[in-house]
mmCIF file of C-alpha atoms in Angstrom:
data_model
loop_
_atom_site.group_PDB
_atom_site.id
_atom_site.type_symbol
_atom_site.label_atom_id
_atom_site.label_comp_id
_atom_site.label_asym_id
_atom_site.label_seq_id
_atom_site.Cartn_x
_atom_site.Cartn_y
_atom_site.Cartn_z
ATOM 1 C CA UNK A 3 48.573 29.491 112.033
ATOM 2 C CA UNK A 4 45.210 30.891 112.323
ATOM 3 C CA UNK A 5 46.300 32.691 115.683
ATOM 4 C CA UNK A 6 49.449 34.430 113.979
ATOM 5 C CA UNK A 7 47.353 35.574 110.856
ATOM 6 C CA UNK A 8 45.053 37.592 113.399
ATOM 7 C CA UNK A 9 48.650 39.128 114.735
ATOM 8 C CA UNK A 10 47.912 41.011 111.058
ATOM 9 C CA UNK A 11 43.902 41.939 111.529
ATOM 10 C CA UNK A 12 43.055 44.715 110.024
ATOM 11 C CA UNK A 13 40.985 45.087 113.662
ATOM 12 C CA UNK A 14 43.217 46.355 116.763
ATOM 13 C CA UNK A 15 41.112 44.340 118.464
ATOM 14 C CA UNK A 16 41.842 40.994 116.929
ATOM 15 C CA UNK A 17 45.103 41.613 116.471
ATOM 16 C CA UNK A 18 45.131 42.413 120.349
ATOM 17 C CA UNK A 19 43.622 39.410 121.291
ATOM 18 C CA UNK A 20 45.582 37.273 118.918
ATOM 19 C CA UNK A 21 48.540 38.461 120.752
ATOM 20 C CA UNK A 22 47.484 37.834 123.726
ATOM 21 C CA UNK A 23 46.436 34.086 122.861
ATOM 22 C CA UNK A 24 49.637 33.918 121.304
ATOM 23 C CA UNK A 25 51.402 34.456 124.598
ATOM 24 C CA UNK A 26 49.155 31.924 126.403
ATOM 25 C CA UNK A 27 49.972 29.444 124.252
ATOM 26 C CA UNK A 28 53.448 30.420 124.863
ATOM 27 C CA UNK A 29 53.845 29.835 128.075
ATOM 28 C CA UNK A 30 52.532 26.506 128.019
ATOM 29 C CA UNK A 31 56.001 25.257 125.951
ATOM 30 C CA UNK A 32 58.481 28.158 126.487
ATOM 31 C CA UNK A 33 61.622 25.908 125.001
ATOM 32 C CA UNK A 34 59.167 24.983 121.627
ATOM 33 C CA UNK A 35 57.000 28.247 121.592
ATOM 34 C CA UNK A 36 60.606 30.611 121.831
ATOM 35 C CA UNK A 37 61.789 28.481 118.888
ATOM 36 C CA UNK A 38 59.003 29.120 116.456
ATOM 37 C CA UNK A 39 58.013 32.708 117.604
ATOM 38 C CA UNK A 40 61.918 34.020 116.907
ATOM 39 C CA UNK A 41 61.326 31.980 113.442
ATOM 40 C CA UNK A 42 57.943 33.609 113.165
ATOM 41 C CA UNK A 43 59.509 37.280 114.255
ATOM 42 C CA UNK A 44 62.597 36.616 111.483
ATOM 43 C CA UNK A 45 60.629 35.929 108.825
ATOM 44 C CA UNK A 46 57.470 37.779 108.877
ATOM 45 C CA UNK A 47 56.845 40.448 106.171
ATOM 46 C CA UNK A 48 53.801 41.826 107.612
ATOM 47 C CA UNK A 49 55.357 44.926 110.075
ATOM 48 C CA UNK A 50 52.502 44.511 112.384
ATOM 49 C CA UNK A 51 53.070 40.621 112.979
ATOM 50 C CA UNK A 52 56.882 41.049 113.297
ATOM 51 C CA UNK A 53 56.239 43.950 116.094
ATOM 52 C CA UNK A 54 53.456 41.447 117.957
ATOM 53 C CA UNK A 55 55.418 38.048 117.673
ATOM 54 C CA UNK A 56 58.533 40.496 118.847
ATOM 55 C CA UNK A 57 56.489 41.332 121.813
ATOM 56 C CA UNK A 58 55.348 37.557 122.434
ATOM 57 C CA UNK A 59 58.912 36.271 121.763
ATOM 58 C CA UNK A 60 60.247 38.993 124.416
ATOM 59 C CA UNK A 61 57.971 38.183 127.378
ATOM 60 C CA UNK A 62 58.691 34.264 127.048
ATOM 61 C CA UNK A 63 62.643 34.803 126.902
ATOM 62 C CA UNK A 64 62.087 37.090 129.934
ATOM 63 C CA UNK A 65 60.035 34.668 131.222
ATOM 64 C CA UNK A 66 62.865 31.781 130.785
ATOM 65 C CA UNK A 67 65.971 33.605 131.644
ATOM 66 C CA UNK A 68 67.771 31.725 133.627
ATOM 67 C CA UNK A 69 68.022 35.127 136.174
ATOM 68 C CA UNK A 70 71.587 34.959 137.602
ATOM 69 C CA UNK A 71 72.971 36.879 140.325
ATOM 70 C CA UNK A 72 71.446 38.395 143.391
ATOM 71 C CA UNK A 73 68.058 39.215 144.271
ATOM 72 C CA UNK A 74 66.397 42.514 144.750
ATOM 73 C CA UNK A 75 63.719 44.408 145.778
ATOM 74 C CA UNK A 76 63.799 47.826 145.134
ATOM 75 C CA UNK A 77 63.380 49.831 148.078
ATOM 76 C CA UNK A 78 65.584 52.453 149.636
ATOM 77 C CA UNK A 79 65.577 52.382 153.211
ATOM 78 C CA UNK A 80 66.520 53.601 156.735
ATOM 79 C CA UNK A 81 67.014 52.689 160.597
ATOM 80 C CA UNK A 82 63.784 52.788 162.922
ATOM 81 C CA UNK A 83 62.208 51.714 165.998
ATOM 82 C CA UNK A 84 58.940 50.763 167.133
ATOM 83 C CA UNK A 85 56.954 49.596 169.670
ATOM 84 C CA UNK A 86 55.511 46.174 170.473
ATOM 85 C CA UNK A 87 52.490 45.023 172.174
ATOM 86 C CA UNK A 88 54.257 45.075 175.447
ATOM 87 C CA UNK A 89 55.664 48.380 175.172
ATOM 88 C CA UNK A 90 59.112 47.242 174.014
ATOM 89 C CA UNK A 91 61.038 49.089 171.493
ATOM 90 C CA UNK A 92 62.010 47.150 168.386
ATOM 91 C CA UNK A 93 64.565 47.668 165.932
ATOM 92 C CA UNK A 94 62.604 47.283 161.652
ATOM 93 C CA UNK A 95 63.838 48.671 159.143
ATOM 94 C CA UNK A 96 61.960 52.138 157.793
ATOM 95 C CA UNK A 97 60.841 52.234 153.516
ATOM 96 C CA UNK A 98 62.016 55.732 152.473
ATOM 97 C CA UNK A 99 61.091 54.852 148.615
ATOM 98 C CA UNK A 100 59.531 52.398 146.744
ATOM 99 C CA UNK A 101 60.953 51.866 143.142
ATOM 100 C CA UNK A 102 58.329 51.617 140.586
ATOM 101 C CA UNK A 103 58.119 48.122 139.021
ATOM 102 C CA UNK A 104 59.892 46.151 141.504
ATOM 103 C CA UNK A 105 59.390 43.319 143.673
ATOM 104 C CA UNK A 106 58.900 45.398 146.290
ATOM 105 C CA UNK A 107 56.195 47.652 144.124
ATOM 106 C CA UNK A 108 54.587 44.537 142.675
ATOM 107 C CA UNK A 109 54.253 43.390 146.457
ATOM 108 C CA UNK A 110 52.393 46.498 147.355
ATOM 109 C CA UNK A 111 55.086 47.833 149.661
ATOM 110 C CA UNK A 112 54.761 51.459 150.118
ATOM 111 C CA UNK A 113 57.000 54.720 151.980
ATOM 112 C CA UNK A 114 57.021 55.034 155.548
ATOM 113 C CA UNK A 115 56.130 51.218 155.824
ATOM 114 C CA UNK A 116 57.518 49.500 158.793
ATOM 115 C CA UNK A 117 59.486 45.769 158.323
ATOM 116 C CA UNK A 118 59.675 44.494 161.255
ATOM 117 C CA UNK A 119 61.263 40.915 160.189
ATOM 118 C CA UNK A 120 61.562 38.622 156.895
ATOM 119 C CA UNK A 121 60.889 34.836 156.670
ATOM 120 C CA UNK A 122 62.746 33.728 159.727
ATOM 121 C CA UNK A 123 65.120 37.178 160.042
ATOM 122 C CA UNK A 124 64.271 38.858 163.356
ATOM 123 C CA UNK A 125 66.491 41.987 163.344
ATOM 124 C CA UNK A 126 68.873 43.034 166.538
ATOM 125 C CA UNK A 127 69.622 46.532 167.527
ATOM 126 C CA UNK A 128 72.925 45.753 164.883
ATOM 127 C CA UNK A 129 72.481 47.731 161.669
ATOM 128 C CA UNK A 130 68.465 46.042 160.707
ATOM 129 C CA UNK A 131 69.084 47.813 157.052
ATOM 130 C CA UNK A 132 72.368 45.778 156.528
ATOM 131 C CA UNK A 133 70.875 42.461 157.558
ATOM 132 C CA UNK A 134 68.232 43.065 155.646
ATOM 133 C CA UNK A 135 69.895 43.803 152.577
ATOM 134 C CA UNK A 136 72.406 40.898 152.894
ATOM 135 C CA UNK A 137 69.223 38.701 153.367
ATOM 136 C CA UNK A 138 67.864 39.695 150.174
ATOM 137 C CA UNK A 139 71.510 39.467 147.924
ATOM 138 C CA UNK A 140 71.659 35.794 149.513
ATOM 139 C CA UNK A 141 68.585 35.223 147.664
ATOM 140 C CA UNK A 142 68.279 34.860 144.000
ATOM 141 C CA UNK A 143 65.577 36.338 141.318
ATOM 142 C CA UNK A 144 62.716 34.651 141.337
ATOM 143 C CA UNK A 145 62.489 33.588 144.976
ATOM 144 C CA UNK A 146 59.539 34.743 147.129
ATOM 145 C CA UNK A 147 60.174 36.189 150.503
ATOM 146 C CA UNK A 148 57.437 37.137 153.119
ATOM 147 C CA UNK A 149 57.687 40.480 154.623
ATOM 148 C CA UNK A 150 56.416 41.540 157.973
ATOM 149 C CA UNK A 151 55.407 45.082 157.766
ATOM 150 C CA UNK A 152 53.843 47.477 160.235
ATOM 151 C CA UNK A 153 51.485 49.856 158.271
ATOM 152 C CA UNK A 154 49.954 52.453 160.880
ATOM 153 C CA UNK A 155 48.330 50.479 163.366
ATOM 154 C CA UNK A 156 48.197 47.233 160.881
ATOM 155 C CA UNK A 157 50.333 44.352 160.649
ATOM 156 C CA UNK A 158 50.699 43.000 157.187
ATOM 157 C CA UNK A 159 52.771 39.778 155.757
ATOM 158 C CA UNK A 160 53.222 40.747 152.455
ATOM 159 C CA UNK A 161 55.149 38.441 150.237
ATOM 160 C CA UNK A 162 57.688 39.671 147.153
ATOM 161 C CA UNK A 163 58.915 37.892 144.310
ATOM 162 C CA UNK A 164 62.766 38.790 143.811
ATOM 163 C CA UNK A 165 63.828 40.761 140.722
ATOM 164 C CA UNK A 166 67.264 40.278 139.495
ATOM 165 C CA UNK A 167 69.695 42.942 140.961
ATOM 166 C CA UNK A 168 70.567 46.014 138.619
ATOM 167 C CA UNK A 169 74.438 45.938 137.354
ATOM 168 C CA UNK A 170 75.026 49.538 138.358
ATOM 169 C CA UNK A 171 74.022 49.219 142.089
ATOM 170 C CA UNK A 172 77.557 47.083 142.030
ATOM 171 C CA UNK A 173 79.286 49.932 140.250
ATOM 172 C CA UNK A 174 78.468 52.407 143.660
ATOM 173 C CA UNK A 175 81.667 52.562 145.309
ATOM 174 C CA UNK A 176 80.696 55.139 148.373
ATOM 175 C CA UNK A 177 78.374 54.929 150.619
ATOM 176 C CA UNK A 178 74.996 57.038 150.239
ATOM 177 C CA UNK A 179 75.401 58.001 146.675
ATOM 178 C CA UNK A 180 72.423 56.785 145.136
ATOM 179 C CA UNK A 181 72.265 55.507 141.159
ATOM 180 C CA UNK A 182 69.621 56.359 138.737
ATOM 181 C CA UNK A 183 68.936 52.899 138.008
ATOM 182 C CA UNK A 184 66.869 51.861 134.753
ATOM 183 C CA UNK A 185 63.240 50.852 134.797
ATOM 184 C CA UNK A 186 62.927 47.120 134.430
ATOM 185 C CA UNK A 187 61.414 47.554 131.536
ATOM 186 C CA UNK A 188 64.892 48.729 130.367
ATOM 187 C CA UNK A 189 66.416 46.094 131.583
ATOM 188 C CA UNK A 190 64.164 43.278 130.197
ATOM 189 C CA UNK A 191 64.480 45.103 126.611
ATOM 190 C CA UNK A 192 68.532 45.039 127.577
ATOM 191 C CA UNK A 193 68.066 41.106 128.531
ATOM 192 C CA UNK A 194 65.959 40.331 125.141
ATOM 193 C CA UNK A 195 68.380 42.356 123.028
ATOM 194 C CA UNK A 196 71.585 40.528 123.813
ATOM 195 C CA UNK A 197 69.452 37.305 123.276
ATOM 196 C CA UNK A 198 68.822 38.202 119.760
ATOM 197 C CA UNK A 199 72.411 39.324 119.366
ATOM 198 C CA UNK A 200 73.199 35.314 120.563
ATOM 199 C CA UNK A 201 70.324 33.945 118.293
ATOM 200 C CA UNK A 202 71.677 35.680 114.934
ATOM 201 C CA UNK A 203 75.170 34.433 115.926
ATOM 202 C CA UNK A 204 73.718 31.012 116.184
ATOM 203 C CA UNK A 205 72.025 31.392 112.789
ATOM 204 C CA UNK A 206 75.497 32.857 111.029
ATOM 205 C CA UNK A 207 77.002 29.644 112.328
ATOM 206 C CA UNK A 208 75.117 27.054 111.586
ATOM 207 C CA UNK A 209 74.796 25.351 108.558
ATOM 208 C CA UNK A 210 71.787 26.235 106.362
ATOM 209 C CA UNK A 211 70.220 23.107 105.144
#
């Protein structure tokens, strides 16, 4: 009680930090926590605790989604070459761009980075971009894959936590026309908002006792 009261400080900065403790506690139940925050979020009358326990209640249902589909990392990406330690060249696969707020931004990928393999994906001389990207779709959001990546003269193993794949890359029919795809902060917001929609529903159904 004490913690959602402070959601209402007159201080920014307890408010703040209620809000954060709030989402602490959170994530230690995320079935029970979700439950009371939307209750918490429907019912308060103070503006400033509804917009808090909003923000709470979102990052826990993001946090739960049950993420279907593919996975995806957010890069675009080209065919390249490079040479080993015994002077043989190599097929990788060349970043062009780095999507801000993806897995691939979180995992500190950058442009002109080099991947020379994934997990246990050595690439042939046949297409390295497609078997990379069919490696990643036959993953799903949330799972981790390490990266080799030649930065310079530095080999890395970076690892990247899969995001869940943006609807409108499946909507490009033709090759090389790239989407403006939303942030994922767009998405997440998208996520949360048709989870409300399926919470009211829930509420209009069932019986008030």
């Amino acid at each position: 009680e004490g913690i959602i009261e402070s959601l209402g400080h007159e201080d920014f900065k307890k408010r703040h930090a209620g809000q954060r403790e709030l989402l602490m506690w959170g994530k230690e139940d995320l079935q029970g926590s979700i439950k009371v925050l939307y209750r918490i979020y429907r019912e308060a009358d103070n503006p400033e605790v509804r917009l808090r326990s909003r923000e709470v209640l979102k990052a826990l249902v993001i946090l739960k989604q049950p993420l279907p589909g593919q996975g995806y990392l957010g890069i675009q990406m080209d065919t390249a070459r490079w040479k080993d330690e015994e002077g043989m060249m190599r097929p990788a696969v060349l970043i062009t761009e780095v999507r801000k707020g993806t897995a691939a931004d979180l995992a500190k990928l950058k442009a002109d980075d080099l991947i020379t393999g994934l997990d246990d994906v050595q690439f042939d001389d046949l297409a390295p971009t497609r078997r990379l990207a069919d490696y990643i779709k036959s993953k799903g959001p949330g799972d981790k894959i390490t990266l080799k990546v030649k930065r310079g003269k530095e080999h890395l193993e970076l690892t990247a936590s899969l995001r869940r794949r943006p609807a409108a890359l499946d909507e490009i029919v033709q090759w090389g026309v790239l989407p403006v795809l939303p942030q994922e902060t767009e998405m997440d917001e998208d996520y949360f908002q048709e989870w409300l929609k399926k919470q009211r529903k829930k509420d209009r159904n069932s019986p008030k006792g």
